[in-house]
Amino acid sequence: MSVVASVCMGHAPGMMGWPERAPKEQRERLFGAIAEAGQRVMAVEPDVLVLATSEHFANFFDIRPPFYLNIGEQSEGPAEKWLGVERRAVPGNASLAERMLESSLEKGFDIAYGHDLLLDHGSIIPLELMAIHRETPVIPIIVNGLCAPMPTFTRCGEWGESLGELLQAAPERVALVGCGGLSHWPGMAEQGKISPVWDRAVLDGLTAGDRSVLTEPPETGWDEAGPGAHELRAWTITGFATPPARAEVLAYEEAVAWGGGLAVVDLLPQQ
Amino acid sequence: MSLHAVERLLFTLNRDSDKADRFLNERASFIDAEKYFTDEEKRMFTDGDVLALYRHGVHPLLLVQASRFFGMDGKQFHEVLKPAVGERTA
């Protein structure tokens, strides 16, 4: 089969750590959209999820790989106790992960890889809130959207496209998830600042089928979008691994209480 | 070099519960043993001067993750940082 589903969303820690702080109506809209996205993913019965998210110092400090692919039989998470879910093993799919690694290296993408990865909120929030079945294997990808210098958005797109070529031809039914962003200022004095203009420009591009917003982020509002917006790289990898399509935005919220602009997007809505 | 040492300690506190306990219980002697820290960096830790650490250039995510070691919750952390709005770029 091939890529059968593709979803991008945010992963603000407050979504699971302190959900009650957001207004009830906003919470219901966002969680409802995430649940809908999860139902769409599970409805197409994926054999495996490829989940791209950004690093948050859960694994990497001295060594900061631009791209990391976990090829182990499993990963584990969450790293954070305050997410309120028990740490568990998340099954992987070493066979497909090794093919992704070999293909990447053959095509000139000298990515880092390993067998053990501690998943943090960037991975656990989408898995939990989308209610992904716990037996579904997950291949985690970590991109450095945290510490400059970071991989360029263009390079993220190129690697994503390269992965997409392999996954489209793979016998497995693959669901893609990209997690991070949109605008936010984590840990900064400006924490809570949001740029809906920038966020909307990204989403408008995707709904028009214009993936260039993922390799050339909108200039308007970029300075206001904050350092957390660099997590868009996870969307870039996912977006370029997905067959071109007009995306469907399931939700966008200026979630002040959780400190960011949060979106849920189906990149491959069923026609 | 010393900023990296400062960040390394924050990274370590978040991962190593034994060191975190020592930091919480014997902060002054624990920090005094950090051979790569400048005197000012030692003061920032000893005094729990989160605003100074932020202005020193510590990665904000490492700092907010470690705020509990300075006895702060998220709200208090952001209150302390308010004077620094606009000082660091995205």
XYZ file of C-alpha atoms in Angstrom:
361
model
C 0.000 0.000 0.000
C 1.428 3.427 0.770
C 0.792 6.579 2.724
C -2.833 6.238 3.784
C -3.206 9.135 6.218
C -1.344 12.260 7.217
C -2.077 14.594 10.097
C -0.271 17.581 11.586
C -1.048 19.143 14.937
C 0.406 21.008 17.904
C 1.634 19.535 21.158
C 1.373 22.262 23.797
C 2.194 20.616 27.148
C -0.887 22.189 28.740
C -3.156 20.121 26.515
C -2.491 17.205 28.842
C -0.642 18.806 31.750
C -3.166 21.522 32.631
C -6.108 21.184 30.241
C -8.571 22.836 32.637
C -6.912 26.239 32.209
C -8.242 26.652 28.677
C -11.874 27.742 28.209
C -14.212 24.768 28.012
C -15.511 25.633 24.533
C -12.014 26.035 23.137
C -10.895 22.799 24.746
C -13.848 20.946 23.278
C -13.258 22.334 19.792
C -9.595 21.423 19.790
C -9.893 18.032 21.466
C -12.855 17.200 19.237
C -10.786 17.958 16.145
C -7.869 15.880 17.425
C -10.230 12.985 18.150
C -11.632 13.332 14.633
C -8.127 13.245 13.208
C -7.370 10.136 15.244
C -10.533 8.438 14.025
C -9.576 9.203 10.444
C -6.124 7.726 11.006
C -7.394 4.558 12.663
C -10.215 4.166 10.116
C -7.715 3.505 7.332
C -6.120 0.755 9.443
C -2.483 1.778 9.300
C 0.189 -0.858 9.847
C 2.537 1.770 11.234
C 2.734 5.442 12.191
C 5.724 7.588 11.267
C 5.667 10.367 13.828
C 7.862 13.428 13.358
C 8.255 15.874 16.201
C 10.784 18.312 17.572
C 13.401 17.822 20.261
C 12.893 19.343 23.741
C 16.091 18.178 25.522
C 14.535 14.806 26.332
C 17.331 12.970 24.559
C 19.900 15.284 23.062
C 22.142 17.865 24.699
C 25.819 17.706 23.734
C 25.048 15.998 20.460
C 22.214 17.693 18.575
C 21.418 15.840 15.383
C 19.502 17.816 12.764
C 17.513 14.649 12.048
C 17.159 11.488 14.135
C 15.344 8.277 13.163
C 14.605 5.643 15.770
C 15.062 2.171 14.301
C 14.582 0.209 17.522
C 11.963 -2.403 18.259
C 10.363 0.071 20.624
C 10.638 3.476 22.230
C 9.389 4.604 25.623
C 7.506 7.522 27.080
C 6.439 9.923 28.263
C 9.510 11.544 29.764
C 7.338 13.911 31.784
C 5.407 12.648 34.824
C 3.139 15.706 34.744
C 1.514 14.541 31.524
C -0.489 12.264 33.790
C -0.047 9.044 31.830
C 2.027 6.078 32.868
C 5.344 5.615 31.107
C 5.048 2.734 28.651
C 6.815 1.016 25.831
C 5.661 2.134 22.397
C 6.204 -0.574 19.782
C 8.301 0.275 16.745
C 8.686 -1.250 13.318
C 12.389 -1.975 12.894
C 11.966 -3.455 9.432
C 10.447 -0.338 7.894
C 12.640 1.973 9.974
C 15.790 0.276 8.676
C 14.541 0.612 5.115
C 13.894 4.309 5.772
C 17.415 4.657 7.138
C 19.090 2.826 4.263
C 17.084 4.745 1.697
C 17.943 8.054 3.359
C 21.666 7.305 3.417
C 21.645 6.095 -0.181
C 20.009 9.345 -1.238
C 22.539 11.478 0.604
C 20.683 12.248 3.820
C 23.255 11.446 6.503
C 20.799 11.287 9.366
C 21.445 10.145 12.918
C 19.756 7.007 14.122
C 19.538 4.822 17.184
C 17.666 2.074 18.973
C 16.508 3.824 22.135
C 14.467 6.965 22.348
C 12.635 8.616 25.188
C 9.410 10.076 23.862
C 8.284 13.340 25.393
C 5.074 15.335 25.103
C 5.841 15.996 21.457
C 5.064 12.362 20.676
C 2.853 11.247 23.548
C 0.286 14.052 23.216
C -0.688 13.150 19.639
C -0.689 9.426 20.410
C -2.880 9.853 23.486
C -5.262 12.567 22.299
C -5.787 10.939 18.916
C -6.387 7.636 20.758
C -3.968 5.781 18.519
C -4.260 2.113 19.397
C -1.427 1.179 21.673
C -0.464 -1.842 19.610
C 0.070 0.325 16.526
C 3.810 0.488 15.814
C 5.336 3.963 15.815
C 8.548 5.018 14.083
C 9.677 8.251 15.757
C 11.555 10.992 13.941
C 13.103 13.850 15.887
C 14.065 17.086 14.146
C 16.085 19.841 15.733
C 13.693 22.761 15.885
C 15.063 23.729 19.277
C 18.639 25.008 19.109
C 20.242 27.098 16.386
C 21.700 26.280 14.011
C 18.858 24.091 12.787
C 18.376 22.225 9.535
C 16.904 24.459 6.865
C 13.238 24.105 6.051
C 14.278 23.291 2.511
C 16.380 20.364 3.696
C 13.515 19.151 5.895
C 11.294 19.168 2.821
C 13.854 17.330 0.735
C 14.242 14.603 3.328
C 10.483 14.365 3.745
C 10.033 13.998 0.006
C 12.697 11.319 -0.068
C 10.945 9.408 2.712
C 7.646 9.810 0.916
C 9.002 8.131 -2.213
C 9.999 5.097 -0.155
C 6.793 4.998 1.891
C 4.544 5.337 -1.162
C 6.136 2.185 -2.557
C 6.234 0.308 0.757
C 3.964 -2.705 1.303
C 2.865 -1.311 4.664
C -0.068 1.026 5.144
C 1.656 4.082 6.588
C 0.088 6.939 8.532
C 2.139 10.097 8.978
C 1.912 12.459 11.919
C 3.804 15.743 12.217
C 3.678 17.444 15.573
C 4.721 20.894 16.786
C 3.982 24.615 16.526
C 2.420 26.733 15.477
C 3.408 30.154 16.894
C 4.573 30.109 20.509
C 7.334 31.329 22.804
C 8.127 28.487 25.213
C 10.091 29.562 28.271
C 10.570 33.072 26.900
C 9.642 36.311 28.600
C 7.057 36.623 25.811
C 5.428 33.286 26.711
C 1.776 33.414 25.661
C 2.367 35.569 22.590
C 0.720 34.189 19.458
C 0.849 35.244 15.803
C -2.472 34.226 14.281
C -1.461 36.015 11.088
C 1.516 33.709 10.602
C -0.396 30.647 11.732
C -3.266 31.374 9.329
C -0.871 31.947 6.455
C 0.609 28.472 6.993
C -2.838 26.907 7.185
C -4.174 28.834 4.185
C -1.231 27.630 2.123
C -1.881 24.026 3.065
C -5.590 24.203 2.322
C -4.717 25.636 -1.102
C -2.406 22.693 -1.690
C 0.671 24.938 -1.540
C 3.370 23.047 0.362
C 5.890 25.839 -0.150
C 4.622 27.400 3.099
C 6.429 24.531 4.831
C 9.783 25.177 3.161
C 9.442 28.961 2.955
C 7.502 29.996 6.068
C 5.369 33.102 5.580
C 7.385 36.279 6.105
C 4.474 38.216 7.563
C 4.335 37.527 11.262
C 7.420 35.287 11.301
C 9.187 37.592 13.762
C 6.108 37.413 15.971
C 5.657 33.653 15.704
C 8.383 32.953 18.245
C 11.017 30.287 18.656
C 8.394 27.570 19.015
C 7.369 28.149 15.415
C 10.632 26.507 14.379
C 8.895 23.247 15.255
C 7.126 23.644 11.925
C 10.037 21.550 10.621
C 8.153 18.455 11.817
C 5.254 19.488 9.595
C 7.658 20.107 6.726
C 9.036 16.572 6.873
C 5.536 15.139 7.153
C 4.049 17.409 4.527
C 6.643 16.551 1.916
C 6.372 12.834 2.680
C 2.642 13.107 1.923
C 1.266 12.909 -1.607
C 0.304 16.435 -2.755
C -3.259 17.300 -1.756
C -5.372 20.148 -0.490
C -5.347 19.919 3.291
C -8.351 20.253 5.561
C -7.979 22.324 8.707
C -9.978 20.578 11.424
C -9.284 23.245 14.034
C -7.245 26.332 14.765
C -7.245 27.943 18.174
C -5.395 30.858 19.700
C -4.875 28.909 22.895
C -3.601 31.631 25.209
C -3.904 29.464 28.317
C -1.671 26.840 26.752
C 0.640 29.421 25.265
C 0.353 28.974 21.530
C -1.484 28.855 18.268
C -2.682 25.269 17.922
C -3.926 23.623 14.768
C -5.129 20.212 13.668
C -4.750 19.538 9.965
C -5.580 16.567 7.781
C -3.035 16.698 4.965
C -4.630 13.845 3.062
C -8.399 14.117 3.465
C -10.333 11.309 1.823
C -12.202 12.553 -1.238
C 32.309 27.484 27.761
C 30.672 28.434 31.016
C 27.224 29.062 29.498
C 27.322 25.527 28.173
C 28.286 24.297 31.651
C 25.334 26.185 33.113
C 22.997 24.655 30.578
C 24.489 21.212 31.183
C 23.700 21.472 34.884
C 20.089 22.416 34.153
C 19.814 19.526 31.686
C 21.275 17.186 34.314
C 18.973 18.349 37.100
C 16.007 17.474 34.940
C 17.259 13.932 34.376
C 19.221 12.904 37.463
C 17.091 12.747 40.600
C 20.117 12.176 42.892
C 21.805 15.326 41.670
C 18.504 17.156 41.798
C 18.128 16.168 45.462
C 21.669 17.327 46.231
C 20.988 20.622 44.480
C 17.828 21.143 46.477
C 19.358 20.156 49.817
C 22.939 21.451 49.556
C 22.751 24.107 46.898
C 25.688 26.287 47.944
C 28.246 23.489 48.248
C 26.869 21.745 45.167
C 27.274 24.872 43.041
C 30.647 25.748 44.530
C 31.996 22.482 43.135
C 31.104 23.469 39.544
C 34.615 24.151 38.268
C 33.586 25.699 34.937
C 31.204 28.242 36.448
C 32.232 31.869 36.846
C 31.648 33.484 40.216
C 28.659 35.330 38.757
C 27.159 32.116 37.436
C 27.579 30.527 40.855
C 25.780 33.505 42.357
C 22.898 33.172 39.895
C 22.355 29.588 40.992
C 22.929 30.180 44.684
C 20.530 33.121 44.712
C 18.062 31.424 42.380
C 18.329 34.460 40.096
C 16.312 33.124 37.178
C 16.092 36.521 35.474
C 19.896 36.774 35.439
C 20.206 33.259 34.062
C 17.745 34.178 31.306
C 19.680 37.342 30.486
C 22.882 35.320 30.530
C 21.527 33.474 27.488
C 20.463 30.157 28.976
C 18.142 28.303 26.615
C 14.642 29.262 27.775
C 13.299 25.742 27.531
C 16.039 24.378 29.799
C 15.353 27.200 32.219
C 11.592 26.763 32.384
C 11.995 22.995 32.720
C 14.240 23.643 35.747
C 12.110 26.370 37.325
C 10.879 23.987 40.023
C 14.461 23.696 41.310
C 14.262 27.385 42.116
C 10.960 26.927 43.905
C 8.842 28.411 41.131
C 5.762 27.274 39.318
C 5.136 28.302 35.727
C 3.224 31.431 36.649
C 5.929 32.665 39.010
C 8.587 31.895 36.386
C 6.943 34.084 33.788
C 6.304 36.848 36.306
C 10.032 36.951 37.078
C 10.915 37.176 33.379
C 8.583 40.083 32.586
C 11.319 42.757 32.774
C 13.131 40.913 29.986
C 10.370 41.140 27.377
C 11.914 42.107 24.052
C 15.483 41.458 25.148
C 15.948 38.147 23.342
C 14.967 37.339 19.815
C 13.013 34.396 18.561
